[in-house]
Amino acid sequence: GKVVTVKYAQENWNSMSRQAKTIVKTLQGNKGERFVTHIGFSKPNTVRTISSLWTEQFGINRLFPGAPLYILADYKRDYIGAKGATYYHYPFLDNKANTWLIVEAYKRYRIPVDFNLVQGFTEAMFIVQAIKNTKGDINANTLISSMEGLSFETPNGQMTLRSSDHQAMQDLFAIEYIDEKEHTWAANKLVRIIKKEEMDIPVKNNP
């Protein structure tokens, strides 16, 4: 597959309709299986507006990225059955770090762990591991050397900071959004694990 087009919204945007129409028009001119996705949730109508323009009438498949729980509440209303991918959903992983985070988040804040929380926690784990590796030396250049190529265990399993471009490499999860009555958000059903070794992510920059 290949990326056919990418559109960005302006900083003060109120609607994605214009960009979505351009994307649909571009994809209509391409044959074969076509997919469209979006990144960004700063406007409440983002997903709904652009989704209505690439529904089955155009033969274009929608892929919905993983989202924090407050956005998944919107998904439950409108997008049960949709497919996508995420880097975290708390029931998917059975490891010591994830279990600790789930228990502590509920004990302290009475909330389940979503991917915003796990991202901050993972970044903190990364910094701690790098400082441990330097035996407490926090000189910037020493820390950079420690961080490049560093592999460490996270609630998501093993993560590696690729030394060539500082890209964090980890497994991802292909998912389907389903309705579970006990939750106010769209639950993530695991379709399969996408191993990081499968992902041919190009090096776009050289730090």
Short mmCIF file of C-alpha atoms in Angstrom, two decimals:
data_model
loop_
_atom_site.label_atom_id
_atom_site.label_comp_id
_atom_site.label_asym_id
_atom_site.label_seq_id
_atom_site.Cartn_x
_atom_site.Cartn_y
_atom_site.Cartn_z
CA GLY A 1 0.00 0.00 0.00
CA LYS A 2 0.93 3.66 -0.23
CA VAL A 3 -0.14 7.00 1.18
CA VAL A 4 -2.08 8.84 -1.52
CA THR A 5 -2.82 12.13 0.24
CA VAL A 6 -2.53 13.84 3.61
CA LYS A 7 -4.50 16.92 4.66
CA TYR A 8 -4.01 19.17 7.66
CA ALA A 9 -6.41 21.50 9.43
CA GLN A 10 -5.50 25.08 10.24
CA GLU A 11 -4.79 26.00 13.85
CA ASN A 12 -8.12 27.82 14.26
CA TRP A 13 -10.23 25.34 12.29
CA ASN A 14 -13.89 24.70 13.04
CA SER A 15 -14.63 21.96 10.51
CA MET A 16 -12.84 19.24 8.57
CA SER A 17 -15.44 19.16 5.81
CA ARG A 18 -13.28 20.83 3.15
CA GLN A 19 -10.28 18.58 3.79
CA ALA A 20 -12.48 15.48 3.96
CA LYS A 21 -14.14 16.26 0.63
CA THR A 22 -10.71 16.67 -0.97
CA ILE A 23 -9.55 13.34 0.46
CA VAL A 24 -12.67 11.54 -0.78
CA LYS A 25 -12.33 13.07 -4.24
CA THR A 26 -8.68 11.98 -4.43
CA LEU A 27 -9.44 8.44 -3.29
CA GLN A 28 -12.35 8.08 -5.69
CA GLY A 29 -9.81 8.34 -8.48
CA ASN A 30 -7.83 5.37 -7.17
CA LYS A 31 -8.74 1.74 -7.66
CA GLY A 32 -8.39 -1.12 -5.21
CA GLU A 33 -9.01 -1.24 -1.50
CA ARG A 34 -8.86 2.25 0.01
CA PHE A 35 -8.56 3.36 3.61
CA VAL A 36 -8.80 6.69 5.37
CA THR A 37 -8.02 7.62 8.94
CA HIS A 38 -7.56 10.72 11.06
CA ILE A 39 -5.40 11.90 13.92
CA GLY A 40 -6.61 14.54 16.34
CA PHE A 41 -9.60 14.94 18.61
CA SER A 42 -9.63 18.62 19.52
CA LYS A 43 -13.07 19.26 18.02
CA PRO A 44 -16.10 17.24 19.15
CA ASN A 45 -17.49 16.82 15.63
CA THR A 46 -14.23 15.83 13.95
CA VAL A 47 -14.84 12.13 13.55
CA ARG A 48 -18.55 12.48 12.82
CA THR A 49 -18.10 15.15 10.13
CA ILE A 50 -15.43 13.44 8.10
CA SER A 51 -16.75 9.93 8.67
CA SER A 52 -20.05 10.81 6.99
CA LEU A 53 -18.13 11.69 3.83
CA TRP A 54 -16.23 8.40 3.38
CA THR A 55 -18.89 5.87 4.21
CA GLU A 56 -19.66 2.79 2.11
CA GLN A 57 -21.33 4.86 -0.61
CA PHE A 58 -17.83 5.78 -1.74
CA GLY A 59 -16.38 2.32 -1.16
CA ILE A 60 -13.79 3.78 1.19
CA ASN A 61 -12.92 1.95 4.41
CA ARG A 62 -12.68 3.87 7.66
CA LEU A 63 -9.94 3.13 10.16
CA PHE A 64 -10.33 4.69 13.58
CA PRO A 65 -7.24 5.30 15.70
CA GLY A 66 -7.17 4.37 19.35
CA ALA A 67 -8.45 7.09 21.62
CA PRO A 68 -8.68 8.12 25.27
CA LEU A 69 -11.80 6.99 27.08
CA TYR A 70 -13.70 10.27 26.75
CA ILE A 71 -13.41 10.01 22.95
CA LEU A 72 -14.32 6.30 23.02
CA ALA A 73 -17.62 7.39 24.57
CA ASP A 74 -18.40 9.09 21.23
CA TYR A 75 -17.26 5.96 19.40
CA LYS A 76 -19.79 3.92 21.38
CA ARG A 77 -22.59 6.15 20.14
CA ASP A 78 -21.61 6.21 16.49
CA TYR A 79 -18.91 3.70 15.51
CA ILE A 80 -19.52 0.27 17.01
CA GLY A 81 -18.14 -2.26 14.52
CA ALA A 82 -15.50 0.10 13.16
CA LYS A 83 -11.91 -1.13 13.00
CA GLY A 84 -8.60 0.51 13.69
CA ALA A 85 -5.42 0.21 15.72
CA THR A 86 -4.14 1.35 19.08
CA TYR A 87 -0.94 1.21 21.07
CA TYR A 88 -2.68 0.39 24.35
CA HIS A 89 -5.86 -1.00 25.85
CA TYR A 90 -5.56 -2.08 29.45
CA PRO A 91 -7.10 -5.60 29.22
CA PHE A 92 -4.79 -6.66 26.36
CA LEU A 93 -1.60 -6.97 28.35
CA ASP A 94 -0.66 -9.35 31.14
CA ASN A 95 2.58 -8.16 32.66
CA LYS A 96 3.79 -6.86 36.01
CA ALA A 97 3.98 -3.19 35.03
CA ASN A 98 0.52 -3.13 33.48
CA THR A 99 -1.06 -4.91 36.44
CA TRP A 100 0.54 -2.45 38.87
CA LEU A 101 -0.64 0.56 36.83
CA ILE A 102 -4.22 -0.72 36.53
CA VAL A 103 -4.46 -1.41 40.28
CA GLU A 104 -2.89 1.87 41.35
CA ALA A 105 -4.88 4.04 38.92
CA TYR A 106 -8.12 2.60 40.22
CA LYS A 107 -7.05 2.72 43.87
CA ARG A 108 -5.90 6.34 43.70
CA TYR A 109 -8.25 7.90 41.14
CA ARG A 110 -11.06 5.38 40.55
CA ILE A 111 -10.34 5.39 36.82
CA PRO A 112 -9.28 2.74 34.30
CA VAL A 113 -6.02 3.27 32.49
CA ASP A 114 -6.32 4.80 29.02
CA PHE A 115 -3.54 5.47 26.58
CA ASN A 116 -2.88 9.04 27.73
CA LEU A 117 -2.12 7.79 31.22
CA VAL A 118 0.00 4.88 30.05
CA GLN A 119 2.00 7.14 27.74
CA GLY A 120 3.02 9.44 30.57
CA PHE A 121 3.82 6.47 32.80
CA THR A 122 5.95 4.87 30.08
CA GLU A 123 7.90 8.09 29.51
CA ALA A 124 8.66 8.24 33.23
CA MET A 125 9.82 4.60 33.18
CA PHE A 126 12.08 5.40 30.22
CA ILE A 127 13.76 8.29 32.04
CA VAL A 128 14.24 6.24 35.22
CA GLN A 129 15.77 3.32 33.29
CA ALA A 130 18.15 5.64 31.42
CA ILE A 131 19.34 7.22 34.69
CA LYS A 132 19.80 3.78 36.24
CA ASN A 133 21.95 2.79 33.26
CA THR A 134 24.18 5.86 33.74
CA LYS A 135 24.40 5.12 37.50
CA GLY A 136 22.87 8.48 38.30
CA ASP A 137 24.84 10.60 35.83
CA ILE A 138 22.35 13.13 34.39
CA ASN A 139 24.73 14.87 32.01
CA ALA A 140 22.72 15.46 28.84
CA ASN A 141 25.14 13.77 26.44
CA THR A 142 25.56 10.81 28.78
CA LEU A 143 21.79 10.38 29.03
CA ILE A 144 21.36 10.61 25.26
CA SER A 145 23.90 7.85 24.78
CA SER A 146 22.08 5.76 27.39
CA MET A 147 18.70 6.35 25.79
CA GLU A 148 19.65 5.58 22.18
CA GLY A 149 18.81 1.97 21.45
CA LEU A 150 17.48 1.45 24.97
CA SER A 151 15.01 -1.42 25.38
CA PHE A 152 12.91 -1.56 28.54
CA GLU A 153 9.76 -3.17 29.87
CA THR A 154 6.56 -1.10 29.96
CA PRO A 155 2.85 -1.78 30.55
CA ASN A 156 2.77 -2.32 26.77
CA GLY A 157 5.53 -4.89 26.87
CA GLN A 158 9.02 -4.20 25.58
CA MET A 159 9.71 -0.82 23.99
CA THR A 160 12.90 0.15 22.16
CA LEU A 161 14.06 3.65 21.33
CA ARG A 162 15.50 3.23 17.83
CA SER A 163 18.96 4.79 17.88
CA SER A 164 18.84 5.95 14.24
CA ASP A 165 15.98 8.42 14.73
CA HIS A 166 14.75 8.10 18.34
CA GLN A 167 11.51 6.45 17.22
CA ALA A 168 9.88 4.45 20.01
CA MET A 169 9.18 0.97 18.64
CA GLN A 170 6.57 -1.27 20.26
CA ASP A 171 3.86 -3.75 19.39
CA LEU A 172 0.50 -2.33 18.28
CA PHE A 173 -2.97 -3.82 18.37
CA ALA A 174 -5.44 -4.20 15.51
CA ILE A 175 -8.86 -3.71 17.08
CA GLU A 176 -12.60 -3.61 16.52
CA TYR A 177 -14.81 -1.30 18.56
CA ILE A 178 -17.56 -3.21 20.33
CA ASP A 179 -20.40 -2.40 22.72
CA GLU A 180 -20.04 -3.78 26.23
CA LYS A 181 -22.98 -2.74 28.39
CA GLU A 182 -20.91 -2.34 31.56
CA HIS A 183 -18.83 0.42 29.92
CA THR A 184 -19.84 3.92 28.83
CA TRP A 185 -17.19 3.83 26.10
CA ALA A 186 -16.60 1.64 23.06
CA ALA A 187 -14.57 -1.34 24.20
CA ASN A 188 -11.59 -2.49 22.14
CA LYS A 189 -11.79 -6.07 20.87
CA LEU A 190 -8.36 -7.44 20.00
CA VAL A 191 -8.16 -8.64 16.41
CA ARG A 192 -4.44 -9.34 16.40
CA ILE A 193 -1.12 -8.10 17.75
CA ILE A 194 1.00 -6.23 15.21
CA LYS A 195 4.56 -7.06 16.24
CA LYS A 196 7.05 -4.22 16.03
CA GLU A 197 9.23 -6.42 13.84
CA GLU A 198 6.46 -6.36 11.21
CA MET A 199 6.41 -2.59 10.92
CA ASP A 200 8.66 -1.16 8.24
CA ILE A 201 8.74 2.37 9.60
CA PRO A 202 11.17 4.49 7.57
CA VAL A 203 13.81 6.68 9.16
CA LYS A 204 12.62 10.21 8.41
CA ASN A 205 15.17 12.17 10.39
CA ASN A 206 18.66 11.71 11.75
CA PRO A 207 19.04 13.23 15.23
#
